[in-house]
Amino acid sequence: MATEAPPPRNGTETAHAPASPTTEQFVEVQEGEEFGELRRTYRSFAFPLTLAFIAWYLLYVLLSNYAGDFMGTKLFGNVNVALVLGLGQFATTFLIAWLYSRHAANRLDPKAEAIKHRMEADA
C-alpha cells in the first residue's frame, strides 16, 4: 500500500528543525513565575467547574435514587423532571467544553505559546 507521507528523516536534515530544550531549561521554566501563573489560570477555571459538574451529577443521581416521585413529575406530555434533568447533563457537558475552549484560546494558549517560543529561542 502506497502512502503520500514523506520519507523519514535520516538525521542529516536537522538544520531546519528547532533544537530541543534541555532538561534543565524545562525545570527552570516549570519553576518560573510565568509557568506558575499559567498553571494557576488553568486551575482557577478547571477545578471549580469540575467540582460544580460533579455536584450537579451527584444531585441528579441522588434525586433519581431517593426522590422518585419528584423525578417522575410530568412537566408536559410524557416529559418528566428526570428526562429534563438528564438532558441537562448533556447540555451542561457541552457548555463546559465550549467554555473551556474559549478560556483556553483566550487565556491559556497565548501564555503557553509565549513560554514555548521563549524556550525554543533559548535552545
PDB file of C-alpha atoms in Angstrom:
ATOM      1  CA  MET A   1       0.000   0.000   0.000  1.00  0.00           C
ATOM      2  CA  ALA A   2       1.485   3.344  -1.061  1.00  0.00           C
ATOM      3  CA  THR A   3       1.344   6.493   1.048  1.00  0.00           C
ATOM      4  CA  GLU A   4       1.827  10.169   0.319  1.00  0.00           C
ATOM      5  CA  ALA A   5       3.830  10.716   3.516  1.00  0.00           C
ATOM      6  CA  PRO A   6       7.372  11.997   3.090  1.00  0.00           C
ATOM      7  CA  PRO A   7      10.192   9.595   3.922  1.00  0.00           C
ATOM      8  CA  PRO A   8      11.522   9.699   7.494  1.00  0.00           C
ATOM      9  CA  ARG A   9      14.433  11.967   8.288  1.00  0.00           C
ATOM     10  CA  ASN A  10      17.816  10.317   8.388  1.00  0.00           C
ATOM     11  CA  GLY A  11      19.381  12.719  10.892  1.00  0.00           C
ATOM     12  CA  THR A  12      21.230  14.876   8.367  1.00  0.00           C
ATOM     13  CA  GLU A  13      18.292  17.252   7.809  1.00  0.00           C
ATOM     14  CA  THR A  14      18.144  18.696  11.343  1.00  0.00           C
ATOM     15  CA  ALA A  15      19.375  22.149  10.340  1.00  0.00           C
ATOM     16  CA  HIS A  16      15.791  23.399   9.902  1.00  0.00           C
ATOM     17  CA  ALA A  17      14.294  21.656  12.910  1.00  0.00           C
ATOM     18  CA  PRO A  18      14.225  23.674  16.151  1.00  0.00           C
ATOM     19  CA  ALA A  19      16.594  22.494  18.837  1.00  0.00           C
ATOM     20  CA  SER A  20      15.030  20.727  21.797  1.00  0.00           C
ATOM     21  CA  PRO A  21      15.329  22.439  25.165  1.00  0.00           C
ATOM     22  CA  THR A  22      17.392  20.670  27.787  1.00  0.00           C
ATOM     23  CA  THR A  23      16.003  19.112  30.937  1.00  0.00           C
ATOM     24  CA  GLU A  24      17.467  21.969  32.959  1.00  0.00           C
ATOM     25  CA  GLN A  25      15.631  24.501  30.802  1.00  0.00           C
ATOM     26  CA  PHE A  26      12.343  22.654  31.304  1.00  0.00           C
ATOM     27  CA  VAL A  27      12.864  22.597  35.069  1.00  0.00           C
ATOM     28  CA  GLU A  28      13.805  26.297  35.089  1.00  0.00           C
ATOM     29  CA  VAL A  29      10.650  27.226  33.167  1.00  0.00           C
ATOM     30  CA  GLN A  30       8.499  24.967  35.338  1.00  0.00           C
ATOM     31  CA  GLU A  31       9.764  26.693  38.483  1.00  0.00           C
ATOM     32  CA  GLY A  32       9.329  30.156  36.953  1.00  0.00           C
ATOM     33  CA  GLU A  33       6.611  32.672  37.776  1.00  0.00           C
ATOM     34  CA  GLU A  34       5.198  32.721  34.238  1.00  0.00           C
ATOM     35  CA  PHE A  35       4.538  28.964  34.228  1.00  0.00           C
ATOM     36  CA  GLY A  36       3.096  29.217  37.740  1.00  0.00           C
ATOM     37  CA  GLU A  37       0.676  31.861  36.506  1.00  0.00           C
ATOM     38  CA  LEU A  38      -0.308  29.642  33.569  1.00  0.00           C
ATOM     39  CA  ARG A  39      -0.942  26.754  35.949  1.00  0.00           C
ATOM     40  CA  ARG A  40      -2.992  28.996  38.304  1.00  0.00           C
ATOM     41  CA  THR A  41      -5.046  30.303  35.377  1.00  0.00           C
ATOM     42  CA  TYR A  42      -5.833  26.747  34.299  1.00  0.00           C
ATOM     43  CA  ARG A  43      -6.638  25.539  37.801  1.00  0.00           C
ATOM     44  CA  SER A  44      -8.813  28.553  38.636  1.00  0.00           C
ATOM     45  CA  PHE A  45     -11.053  27.562  35.729  1.00  0.00           C
ATOM     46  CA  ALA A  46     -10.862  23.772  35.684  1.00  0.00           C
ATOM     47  CA  PHE A  47     -11.185  22.919  39.374  1.00  0.00           C
ATOM     48  CA  PRO A  48     -14.330  24.958  40.209  1.00  0.00           C
ATOM     49  CA  LEU A  49     -16.122  23.818  37.059  1.00  0.00           C
ATOM     50  CA  THR A  50     -15.160  20.203  37.676  1.00  0.00           C
ATOM     51  CA  LEU A  51     -16.421  20.348  41.256  1.00  0.00           C
ATOM     52  CA  ALA A  52     -19.631  22.077  40.163  1.00  0.00           C
ATOM     53  CA  PHE A  53     -20.303  19.477  37.481  1.00  0.00           C
ATOM     54  CA  ILE A  54     -19.615  16.578  39.850  1.00  0.00           C
ATOM     55  CA  ALA A  55     -22.003  18.111  42.408  1.00  0.00           C
ATOM     56  CA  TRP A  56     -24.644  18.603  39.689  1.00  0.00           C
ATOM     57  CA  TYR A  57     -24.199  14.996  38.522  1.00  0.00           C
ATOM     58  CA  LEU A  58     -24.385  13.607  42.074  1.00  0.00           C
ATOM     59  CA  LEU A  59     -27.530  15.663  42.710  1.00  0.00           C
ATOM     60  CA  TYR A  60     -29.095  14.060  39.640  1.00  0.00           C
ATOM     61  CA  VAL A  61     -28.097  10.558  40.788  1.00  0.00           C
ATOM     62  CA  LEU A  62     -29.323  11.152  44.342  1.00  0.00           C
ATOM     63  CA  LEU A  63     -32.617  12.578  43.143  1.00  0.00           C
ATOM     64  CA  SER A  64     -33.037   9.598  40.820  1.00  0.00           C
ATOM     65  CA  ASN A  65     -32.457   7.183  43.698  1.00  0.00           C
ATOM     66  CA  TYR A  66     -34.236   8.875  46.571  1.00  0.00           C
ATOM     67  CA  ALA A  67     -36.797  11.274  45.066  1.00  0.00           C
ATOM     68  CA  GLY A  68     -38.581   9.055  42.576  1.00  0.00           C
ATOM     69  CA  ASP A  69     -41.902  10.828  42.971  1.00  0.00           C
ATOM     70  CA  PHE A  70     -40.307  14.201  42.262  1.00  0.00           C
ATOM     71  CA  MET A  71     -38.319  12.903  39.300  1.00  0.00           C
ATOM     72  CA  GLY A  72     -41.462  11.271  37.907  1.00  0.00           C
ATOM     73  CA  THR A  73     -43.411  14.517  37.979  1.00  0.00           C
ATOM     74  CA  LYS A  74     -44.747  15.159  34.491  1.00  0.00           C
ATOM     75  CA  LEU A  75     -43.998  18.608  33.152  1.00  0.00           C
ATOM     76  CA  PHE A  76     -45.880  18.313  29.864  1.00  0.00           C
ATOM     77  CA  GLY A  77     -46.962  15.324  27.813  1.00  0.00           C
ATOM     78  CA  ASN A  78     -44.661  12.388  28.596  1.00  0.00           C
ATOM     79  CA  VAL A  79     -41.770  14.649  29.597  1.00  0.00           C
ATOM     80  CA  ASN A  80     -40.928  14.429  33.285  1.00  0.00           C
ATOM     81  CA  VAL A  81     -38.383  16.086  35.577  1.00  0.00           C
ATOM     82  CA  ALA A  82     -35.935  13.169  35.265  1.00  0.00           C
ATOM     83  CA  LEU A  83     -35.810  13.489  31.479  1.00  0.00           C
ATOM     84  CA  VAL A  84     -35.263  17.251  31.618  1.00  0.00           C
ATOM     85  CA  LEU A  85     -32.506  16.940  34.225  1.00  0.00           C
ATOM     86  CA  GLY A  86     -30.917  14.035  32.327  1.00  0.00           C
ATOM     87  CA  LEU A  87     -30.824  16.054  29.105  1.00  0.00           C
ATOM     88  CA  GLY A  88     -29.489  18.922  31.193  1.00  0.00           C
ATOM     89  CA  GLN A  89     -26.481  16.742  31.989  1.00  0.00           C
ATOM     90  CA  PHE A  90     -25.644  16.553  28.285  1.00  0.00           C
ATOM     91  CA  ALA A  91     -26.234  20.271  27.793  1.00  0.00           C
ATOM     92  CA  THR A  92     -24.001  21.066  30.760  1.00  0.00           C
ATOM     93  CA  THR A  93     -21.229  18.857  29.383  1.00  0.00           C
ATOM     94  CA  PHE A  94     -21.251  20.647  26.037  1.00  0.00           C
ATOM     95  CA  LEU A  95     -21.475  24.053  27.738  1.00  0.00           C
ATOM     96  CA  ILE A  96     -18.430  23.317  29.885  1.00  0.00           C
ATOM     97  CA  ALA A  97     -16.476  22.071  26.853  1.00  0.00           C
ATOM     98  CA  TRP A  98     -17.362  25.251  24.946  1.00  0.00           C
ATOM     99  CA  LEU A  99     -16.463  27.477  27.905  1.00  0.00           C
ATOM    100  CA  TYR A 100     -13.138  25.687  28.344  1.00  0.00           C
ATOM    101  CA  SER A 101     -12.368  26.032  24.641  1.00  0.00           C
ATOM    102  CA  ARG A 102     -12.939  29.788  24.855  1.00  0.00           C
ATOM    103  CA  HIS A 103     -10.966  30.065  28.091  1.00  0.00           C
ATOM    104  CA  ALA A 104      -8.037  28.119  26.665  1.00  0.00           C
ATOM    105  CA  ALA A 105      -7.988  30.121  23.435  1.00  0.00           C
ATOM    106  CA  ASN A 106      -8.159  33.470  25.203  1.00  0.00           C
ATOM    107  CA  ARG A 107      -6.147  32.958  28.374  1.00  0.00           C
ATOM    108  CA  LEU A 108      -4.108  29.739  28.299  1.00  0.00           C
ATOM    109  CA  ASP A 109      -2.878  29.384  24.719  1.00  0.00           C
ATOM    110  CA  PRO A 110      -1.249  32.834  24.459  1.00  0.00           C
ATOM    111  CA  LYS A 111       0.687  32.284  27.687  1.00  0.00           C
ATOM    112  CA  ALA A 112       1.703  28.763  26.670  1.00  0.00           C
ATOM    113  CA  GLU A 113       2.803  29.957  23.216  1.00  0.00           C
ATOM    114  CA  ALA A 114       4.925  32.707  24.785  1.00  0.00           C
ATOM    115  CA  ILE A 115       6.666  30.161  27.018  1.00  0.00           C
ATOM    116  CA  LYS A 116       7.135  27.772  24.089  1.00  0.00           C
ATOM    117  CA  HIS A 117       8.632  30.423  21.815  1.00  0.00           C
ATOM    118  CA  ARG A 118      10.990  31.602  24.543  1.00  0.00           C
ATOM    119  CA  MET A 119      12.153  28.039  25.217  1.00  0.00           C
ATOM    120  CA  GLU A 120      12.704  27.329  21.518  1.00  0.00           C
ATOM    121  CA  ALA A 121      14.643  30.587  21.112  1.00  0.00           C
ATOM    122  CA  ASP A 122      16.877  29.767  24.098  1.00  0.00           C
ATOM    123  CA  ALA A 123      17.571  26.186  22.983  1.00  0.00           C
TER     124      ALA A 123
END
